[in-house]
Short mmCIF file of C-alpha atoms in Angstrom, two decimals:
data_model
loop_
_atom_site.label_atom_id
_atom_site.label_comp_id
_atom_site.label_asym_id
_atom_site.label_seq_id
_atom_site.Cartn_x
_atom_site.Cartn_y
_atom_site.Cartn_z
CA MET A 28 -3.20 -13.58 -12.51
CA ILE A 29 0.07 -15.46 -13.19
CA LEU A 30 1.14 -12.64 -15.67
CA ARG A 31 0.26 -9.95 -13.00
CA ALA A 32 2.40 -11.86 -10.40
CA VAL A 33 5.33 -11.86 -12.63
CA GLU A 34 4.95 -8.18 -13.42
CA ASP A 35 4.84 -7.33 -9.57
CA ALA A 36 8.00 -9.60 -9.08
CA ASP A 37 9.87 -7.68 -11.89
CA LEU A 38 8.85 -4.29 -10.42
CA ILE A 39 10.10 -5.50 -6.96
CA ARG A 40 13.31 -6.41 -8.40
CA LYS A 41 13.76 -2.90 -10.17
CA ALA A 42 12.78 -1.36 -6.93
CA ARG A 43 15.37 -3.32 -4.92
CA ARG A 44 17.99 -1.94 -7.41
CA GLY A 45 16.80 1.63 -6.44
CA ASP A 46 14.18 2.29 -9.00
CA VAL A 47 11.70 4.53 -7.24
CA GLU A 48 9.30 4.76 -10.37
CA ALA A 49 8.97 1.02 -10.44
CA TYR A 50 8.01 1.06 -6.57
CA ASN A 51 5.59 3.86 -7.30
CA LEU A 52 3.94 1.71 -9.91
CA LEU A 53 3.72 -1.17 -7.43
CA ILE A 54 2.18 1.13 -5.14
CA SER A 55 -0.42 2.35 -7.56
CA ARG A 56 -1.48 -1.41 -7.93
CA TRP A 57 -1.76 -2.14 -4.30
CA GLU A 58 -2.67 1.24 -2.59
CA ARG A 59 -6.46 1.04 -2.98
CA ARG A 60 -6.67 -2.59 -1.65
CA VAL A 61 -4.37 -1.82 1.39
CA TYR A 62 -6.22 1.45 2.17
CA ASN A 63 -9.53 -0.41 2.06
CA TYR A 64 -8.27 -3.30 4.17
CA LEU A 65 -7.00 -0.73 6.89
CA LEU A 66 -10.12 1.29 6.59
CA ARG A 67 -12.33 -1.80 7.44
CA ILE A 68 -9.95 -2.50 10.35
CA VAL A 69 -9.53 1.02 11.94
CA VAL A 70 -12.82 2.31 10.61
CA ASN A 71 -11.29 5.87 10.19
CA ARG A 72 -10.42 7.36 6.75
CA GLU A 73 -7.61 9.65 8.07
CA ASP A 74 -5.98 6.74 10.05
CA ALA A 75 -6.37 4.45 7.15
CA LEU A 76 -4.64 6.73 4.74
CA ASP A 77 -1.81 7.59 7.24
CA LEU A 78 -1.30 3.84 7.95
CA SER A 79 -1.22 3.03 4.12
CA GLN A 80 1.59 5.80 3.61
CA ASP A 81 3.43 4.05 6.79
CA VAL A 82 3.05 0.59 5.19
CA PHE A 83 4.37 1.59 1.97
CA LEU A 84 7.40 3.30 3.43
CA LYS A 85 8.22 0.40 5.59
CA ALA A 86 7.71 -2.12 2.75
CA TYR A 87 10.25 -0.09 0.59
CA GLN A 88 12.74 0.15 3.33
CA ASN A 89 12.49 -3.68 3.80
CA LEU A 90 12.21 -4.83 0.22
CA ARG A 91 15.46 -6.53 0.39
CA LYS A 92 14.20 -8.70 3.24
CA LEU A 93 11.40 -10.25 1.06
CA ASP A 94 12.79 -13.61 0.26
CA ASP A 95 10.09 -14.66 -2.45
CA PRO A 96 8.83 -11.64 -4.58
CA ALA A 97 5.81 -14.05 -5.38
CA ARG A 98 4.71 -13.57 -1.63
CA PHE A 99 4.73 -9.97 -1.92
CA ALA A 100 1.01 -9.56 -1.21
CA PRO A 101 0.90 -11.36 2.29
CA TRP A 102 4.11 -9.87 3.15
CA LEU A 103 2.80 -6.56 2.44
CA TYR A 104 -0.43 -7.13 4.35
CA ARG A 105 1.56 -8.52 7.29
CA ILE A 106 3.14 -5.08 7.57
CA ALA A 107 -0.26 -3.43 7.28
CA HIS A 108 -1.59 -5.73 9.95
CA ASN A 109 1.36 -4.72 12.37
CA GLU A 110 0.76 -1.16 11.66
CA ALA A 111 -2.95 -1.30 12.54
CA TYR A 112 -2.36 -3.27 15.64
CA SER A 113 0.32 -0.93 16.74
CA LEU A 114 -2.01 1.99 16.37
CA PHE A 115 -4.69 0.14 18.51
CA ARG A 116 -2.10 -0.58 21.24
CA LYS A 117 -1.04 3.06 21.26
CA ARG A 118 -4.58 4.25 21.70
CA ARG A 119 -5.58 1.54 24.15
CA PRO A 120 -5.79 3.03 27.78
CA GLN A 121 -3.15 1.80 30.41
CA GLY A 122 -4.08 -1.28 31.96
CA GLU A 123 -6.94 -1.94 29.82
CA THR A 124 -7.11 -5.75 29.20
CA GLU A 125 -10.47 -5.90 26.98
CA GLU A 126 -9.86 -7.11 23.32
CA LEU A 127 -8.52 -4.55 20.91
CA GLN A 128 -11.23 -2.88 19.07
CA PRO A 129 -11.23 -0.17 16.35
CA GLU A 130 -11.70 3.36 17.23
CA THR A 131 -15.37 4.36 17.30
CA MET A 132 -16.01 8.18 17.13
CA GLU A 133 -18.40 10.63 15.67
CA GLY A 134 -17.99 11.02 12.06
CA GLU A 135 -16.50 7.59 11.69
CA ALA A 136 -16.38 6.18 8.21
CA THR A 137 -19.02 3.77 7.19
CA PRO A 138 -17.08 1.68 4.69
CA GLY A 139 -18.80 2.04 1.45
CA GLY A 140 -20.48 5.40 2.54
CA ASN A 141 -23.96 5.89 1.04
CA ALA A 142 -22.57 5.08 -2.55
CA VAL A 143 -24.57 1.89 -2.91
CA PHE A 144 -28.15 0.62 -2.75
CA PRO A 145 -29.97 -0.92 -0.80
CA ILE A 146 -28.57 1.40 1.89
CA GLU A 147 -30.40 -0.59 4.54
CA LEU A 148 -28.33 -3.86 3.87
CA THR A 149 -25.14 -1.82 3.51
CA LEU A 150 -25.58 -0.21 6.96
CA ALA A 151 -26.63 -3.66 8.46
CA VAL A 152 -23.51 -5.36 7.06
CA SER A 153 -21.34 -2.33 8.47
CA SER A 154 -22.99 -2.78 11.86
CA ALA A 155 -22.74 -6.54 11.94
CA LEU A 156 -19.18 -6.43 11.13
CA GLY A 157 -18.69 -3.90 13.95
CA LYS A 158 -19.97 -6.59 16.41
CA LEU A 159 -17.40 -9.15 15.64
CA THR A 160 -14.17 -9.07 17.45
CA ALA A 161 -11.12 -7.55 15.79
CA ASP A 162 -9.67 -10.83 15.18
CA GLN A 163 -12.78 -12.18 13.51
CA ARG A 164 -13.33 -9.08 11.63
CA GLU A 165 -10.04 -8.99 10.26
CA THR A 166 -10.21 -12.60 9.07
CA VAL A 167 -13.56 -11.82 7.22
CA ILE A 168 -11.99 -8.67 5.61
CA LEU A 169 -8.86 -10.68 4.47
CA LYS A 170 -10.91 -13.64 3.13
CA ILE A 171 -14.21 -12.16 1.82
CA TYR A 172 -12.95 -8.75 0.68
CA GLN A 173 -9.30 -9.27 -0.06
CA GLY A 174 -9.63 -12.91 -1.28
CA PHE A 175 -6.49 -14.36 0.47
CA LYS A 176 -6.06 -18.16 0.86
CA PHE A 177 -6.17 -19.43 4.45
CA GLU A 178 -2.49 -20.10 4.45
CA GLU A 179 -1.73 -16.41 3.38
CA ILE A 180 -4.05 -15.20 6.11
CA ALA A 181 -2.29 -17.30 8.68
CA GLU A 182 0.92 -15.73 7.43
CA ILE A 183 -0.50 -12.18 7.85
CA VAL A 184 -2.00 -12.54 11.17
CA ALA A 185 0.81 -14.77 12.43
CA ALA A 186 -1.71 -17.64 13.51
CA PRO A 187 -2.30 -21.10 12.74
CA VAL A 188 -4.37 -21.98 9.62
CA SER A 189 -6.74 -23.97 12.11
CA THR A 190 -7.19 -20.61 14.12
CA VAL A 191 -7.78 -18.52 10.93
CA LYS A 192 -10.69 -20.98 9.88
CA SER A 193 -12.13 -21.10 13.31
CA ARG A 194 -12.42 -17.30 13.42
CA LEU A 195 -13.82 -17.02 9.96
CA TYR A 196 -16.47 -19.66 10.38
CA THR A 197 -17.60 -18.42 13.72
CA ALA A 198 -17.66 -14.91 12.43
CA LEU A 199 -19.68 -16.08 9.35
CA ASP A 200 -22.22 -17.74 11.78
CA LEU A 201 -22.47 -14.51 13.85
CA LEU A 202 -22.96 -12.50 10.31
CA LYS A 203 -25.48 -14.66 9.18
CA ALA A 204 -27.67 -14.34 12.25
CA GLU A 205 -27.14 -10.69 12.31
CA LEU A 206 -28.06 -10.16 8.66
CA ALA A 207 -31.09 -12.63 8.47
CA PRO A 208 -33.73 -10.29 9.90
CA VAL A 209 -32.73 -7.67 7.09
CA LYS A 210 -32.65 -10.13 4.43
CA ALA A 211 -35.86 -11.53 5.57
CA ARG A 212 -37.45 -8.01 5.10
CA GLY A 213 -36.86 -8.56 1.50
CA VAL A 214 -33.77 -6.44 0.95
CA SER A 215 -31.27 -8.11 -1.23
CA MET B 4 -24.29 -31.00 11.56
CA SER B 5 -22.98 -31.20 7.85
CA CYS B 6 -22.95 -34.68 6.32
CA SER B 7 -20.44 -33.83 3.74
CA PRO B 8 -17.34 -35.90 3.64
CA PHE B 9 -15.23 -32.83 3.96
CA ASP B 10 -15.82 -29.57 5.56
CA LEU B 11 -18.60 -27.79 3.35
CA ARG B 12 -17.36 -24.43 4.16
CA ASP B 13 -13.78 -25.35 2.95
CA TYR B 14 -15.45 -26.58 -0.18
CA TYR B 15 -17.19 -23.09 -0.67
CA PHE B 16 -14.07 -21.31 -0.28
CA LYS B 17 -12.03 -23.57 -2.58
CA GLU B 18 -9.71 -24.58 0.10
CA LEU B 19 -9.94 -28.46 -0.34
CA ALA B 20 -7.51 -30.58 -2.19
CA GLU B 21 -8.53 -31.72 -5.72
CA ASN B 22 -9.47 -35.21 -4.68
CA GLU B 23 -11.45 -33.84 -1.65
CA ARG B 24 -13.11 -31.23 -3.67
CA ARG B 25 -14.24 -33.93 -6.27
CA LEU B 26 -15.66 -36.18 -3.50
CA THR B 27 -17.58 -33.33 -1.89
CA GLU B 28 -18.92 -32.17 -5.25
CA VAL B 29 -20.46 -35.60 -5.90
CA HIS B 30 -21.91 -35.48 -2.34
CA VAL B 31 -23.46 -32.04 -2.81
CA LYS B 32 -25.18 -33.02 -6.01
CA THR B 33 -27.20 -35.53 -4.18
CA CYS B 34 -27.65 -33.99 -0.68
CA THR B 35 -30.31 -31.25 -0.49
CA HIS B 36 -29.34 -30.33 3.15
CA CYS B 37 -25.68 -29.64 2.03
CA ARG B 38 -26.86 -27.60 -1.03
CA GLU B 39 -29.10 -25.39 1.14
CA GLU B 40 -26.04 -24.85 3.62
CA LEU B 41 -24.05 -23.62 0.52
CA ASP B 42 -26.86 -21.38 -0.45
CA ARG B 43 -26.90 -19.73 3.09
CA LEU B 44 -23.05 -19.34 2.70
CA ARG B 45 -23.54 -17.75 -0.65
CA GLY B 46 -26.04 -15.46 0.74
CA THR B 47 -23.96 -14.27 3.63
CA GLU B 48 -21.12 -13.49 1.45
CA THR B 49 -23.29 -11.74 -1.19
CA ALA B 50 -24.59 -9.43 1.61
CA LEU B 51 -21.04 -8.79 2.95
CA LEU B 52 -20.02 -7.87 -0.54
CA THR B 53 -22.61 -5.11 -0.87
CA LEU B 54 -19.95 -2.95 0.95
CA PRO B 55 -17.85 -1.70 -1.91
CA ASP B 56 -14.11 -0.59 -1.77
CA GLU B 57 -13.62 3.19 -1.53
CA GLU B 58 -11.21 5.17 -3.51
CA ILE B 59 -8.11 6.32 -1.68
CA PRO B 60 -8.59 10.01 -0.93
CA GLN B 61 -5.02 10.78 -1.78
CA ARG B 62 -2.49 8.83 -4.01
CA ILE B 63 0.73 7.68 -2.50
CA GLY B 64 3.89 8.37 -4.16
CA PHE B 65 7.49 8.57 -3.04
CA VAL B 66 9.24 10.25 -6.01
CA SER B 67 12.40 11.94 -5.15
CA ASP B 68 11.89 11.54 -1.32
CA PRO B 69 15.47 11.25 0.07
CA VAL B 70 14.39 8.54 2.62
CA PHE B 71 13.95 6.41 -0.27
CA GLU B 72 17.44 6.28 -1.51
CA PRO B 73 18.49 2.67 -1.88
CA SER B 74 21.59 1.94 0.10
CA ALA B 75 23.93 3.59 2.60
CA PHE B 76 26.72 3.62 -0.03
CA ARG B 77 24.54 5.25 -2.46
CA ARG B 78 23.38 7.98 -0.05
CA GLY B 79 27.06 8.49 0.99
CA TRP B 80 28.15 8.88 -2.57
CA ASP B 81 25.32 11.32 -3.39
CA ALA B 82 25.88 13.25 -0.37
CA LEU B 83 29.58 13.68 -1.26
CA TRP B 84 28.74 14.94 -4.83
CA GLY B 85 25.61 16.64 -4.02
CA SER B 86 26.99 19.34 -1.97
CA ALA B 87 28.97 22.29 -3.37
CA ALA B 88 31.00 22.57 -0.39
CA ARG B 89 32.02 18.87 -0.22
CA LEU B 90 32.60 18.87 -3.90
CA SER B 91 34.95 21.90 -3.71
CA PHE B 92 36.70 20.13 -0.87
CA ALA B 93 37.13 17.00 -2.91
CA SER B 94 38.25 18.98 -5.88
CA ALA B 95 40.90 20.74 -3.96
CA ALA B 96 42.13 17.63 -2.52
CA MET B 97 42.52 15.86 -5.95
CA LEU B 98 44.31 18.75 -7.37
CA SER B 99 46.64 18.84 -4.28
CA ILE B 100 47.32 15.11 -4.57
CA ALA B 101 47.92 15.53 -8.47
CA LEU B 102 50.48 18.33 -7.80
CA MET B 103 52.26 16.26 -5.17
CA VAL B 104 52.46 13.23 -7.39
CA PHE B 105 53.93 15.20 -10.29
CA ALA B 106 56.45 17.02 -7.80
CA LEU B 107 57.59 13.46 -6.42
CA THR B 108 57.86 11.66 -9.82
CA ARG B 109 59.35 14.74 -11.71
CA PRO B 110 62.95 13.80 -12.79
CA THR B 111 65.75 15.48 -11.29
CA PRO B 112 67.63 17.79 -13.93
CA GLN B 113 71.39 17.26 -14.33
CA ILE B 114 72.98 20.29 -12.96
CA SER B 115 75.82 21.26 -15.29
CA ALA B 116 75.82 24.97 -14.65
CA PRO B 117 74.77 27.11 -11.69
CA ALA B 118 70.98 27.18 -11.99
CA PRO B 119 69.40 30.75 -12.16
CA ALA B 120 67.94 31.95 -8.89
CA ILE B 121 64.30 30.89 -8.62
CA ASP B 122 61.73 33.32 -6.81
CA ARG B 123 60.14 30.62 -4.54
CA THR B 124 57.81 33.19 -2.98
CA ALA B 125 56.33 34.07 -6.40
CA LEU B 126 56.12 30.60 -7.35
CA ALA B 127 54.14 29.53 -4.13
CA ALA B 128 51.89 32.71 -4.65
CA ASP B 129 51.14 31.59 -8.24
CA PHE B 130 50.52 28.16 -7.28
CA SER B 131 48.26 29.10 -4.28
CA ARG B 132 46.23 31.53 -6.74
CA ARG B 133 45.70 28.84 -9.47
CA VAL B 134 44.49 26.43 -6.75
CA ASN B 135 42.06 29.05 -5.51
CA GLU B 136 40.82 29.71 -9.05
CA ALA B 137 40.21 26.05 -9.88
CA VAL B 138 38.45 25.52 -6.64
CA GLN B 139 36.09 28.66 -7.07
CA LYS B 140 35.31 27.54 -10.66
CA ALA B 141 34.30 23.89 -9.37
CA VAL B 142 32.08 25.55 -6.79
CA VAL B 143 30.36 27.91 -9.29
CA GLU B 144 29.67 25.19 -11.70
CA SER B 145 28.52 23.01 -9.00
CA GLU B 146 25.99 25.41 -7.85
CA ALA B 147 24.78 26.26 -11.20
CA ARG B 148 24.16 22.67 -11.96
CA GLN B 149 22.35 22.27 -8.66
CA ALA B 150 20.03 25.18 -9.30
CA ARG B 151 19.24 23.82 -12.78
CA GLN B 152 18.20 20.55 -11.54
CA THR B 153 16.20 22.07 -8.75
CA GLN B 154 14.40 24.24 -11.38
CA ASP B 155 13.71 21.18 -13.53
CA LEU B 156 12.39 19.18 -10.57
CA LEU B 157 9.96 21.97 -9.54
CA ALA B 158 8.69 22.41 -12.97
CA ALA B 159 8.02 18.68 -13.38
CA SER B 160 6.33 18.39 -9.93
CA GLU B 161 3.99 21.42 -10.72
CA LYS B 162 2.93 20.04 -13.94
CA ARG B 163 2.33 16.57 -12.65
CA HIS B 164 0.37 18.23 -9.65
CA GLU B 165 -1.68 20.30 -12.19
CA LEU B 166 -2.56 17.17 -14.19
CA GLU B 167 -3.63 15.27 -11.24
CA THR B 168 -5.84 18.03 -9.91
CA GLN B 169 -7.42 18.15 -13.42
CA ALA B 170 -8.12 14.52 -13.29
CA MET B 171 -9.28 14.49 -9.73
CA MET B 172 -11.96 17.28 -10.69
CA VAL B 173 -13.09 15.27 -13.47
CA ARG B 174 -13.63 12.30 -11.43
CA VAL B 175 -15.23 14.29 -8.62
CA GLN B 176 -17.64 15.90 -11.26
CA GLU B 177 -18.49 12.48 -12.67
CA TYR B 178 -19.16 11.19 -9.08
CA LEU B 179 -21.48 14.04 -8.35
CA GLU B 180 -23.51 13.47 -11.35
CA VAL B 181 -24.02 9.88 -10.77
CA GLU B 182 -24.98 10.77 -6.95
CA LYS B 183 -27.52 13.40 -8.24
CA LYS B 184 -29.08 10.77 -10.55
CA ARG B 185 -29.31 8.26 -7.63
CA LEU B 186 -30.76 10.90 -5.40
CA ASN B 187 -33.35 11.79 -8.08
CA THR B 188 -34.32 8.12 -8.44
CA LEU B 189 -34.63 7.81 -4.73
CA ILE B 190 -36.99 10.78 -4.48
CA LEU B 191 -39.16 9.43 -7.39
CA ALA B 192 -39.21 6.01 -5.68
CA SER B 193 -40.04 7.71 -2.28
CA ASN B 194 -42.72 9.71 -3.86
CA ASP B 195 -44.20 6.48 -5.48
CA ALA B 196 -44.06 4.58 -2.09
CA GLY B 197 -45.68 7.66 -0.35
CA SER B 198 -48.80 8.08 -2.71
CA PRO B 199 -52.04 6.60 -1.36
CA ASN B 200 -52.93 4.30 -4.26
CA GLY B 201 -49.37 3.40 -4.97
CA GLU B 202 -49.69 4.74 -8.56
CA ALA B 203 -46.68 5.99 -10.26
CA ARG B 204 -46.86 9.73 -11.01
#
């Protein structure tokens, strides 16, 4: 992990000097993770791909503003978070005051598709995540699927650590209750 | 309500300071209730992790995209030397400056005898012709260089695209084979479950 962090920092320094190939290598390391983070937030593959491209474009344009290259990951995810919420705001009807929710439409992506078994649990998890608020879901994604520390999540979503913990633990309680019947039926 | 000295969930997610973690660890070893709570957390996380990451449908790359040029100075410099018209203008301007400097710094010859008559019109025409020839030559060279660079870039891009397409086809093929095997397994399992006495066929 330490070696990898040093390598990323080196690539960032090269990219800052105008080395586009170094930046492309950096992209290849992070694009899958950023895409999956966005996919689980916006629940639409096309939007997730478009947003991923925008994220890496903005990151390159603002690379010089990154004070500490070791903090690249939370900095990059902060951009991704802003892009996703900007999309939500654009698509929210005027005057609507309900909480921001991802787009739900016919043919929407079920993260993971049907590539894993048991399919029942996969669908139950996907459905349970869909019942969380956008903030709770994002916190679960950043902690469980992306493995960030609370401090980093707080930086990404621009909220205090205590709020992040509260969102995560409330969400986990809800998920536990939602998934209990499925697990009780013996799917594991 | 947890009886742990520190938040058991913080302990599970490795978010406690070292001394807090050690104290909680000691407590958990002797507390059945807290161990069960940890098992529940682990179960929820394991269920969540059944959702795998997806492959990104299209790789992201920004090679040769003008928007990624690094700085305003660099963009200005490249714009100046990357255009045939601007290059010609710059060449002509430099040539004119060189001629002016030469004319101003040239020592004045001592006149000891009446100088022969100089055909100033012919001299000016010759000067103008030479300048035009130099400019035209610079333009032709610049355009040829740009055409070569464009062809090289196109060839490299096509080659890379072809390699990426081949690699993608191989991955798709592998994916389809795996899916096919999984489908067969499912069908067999379904047949087994549907048979009246539950015997495998």
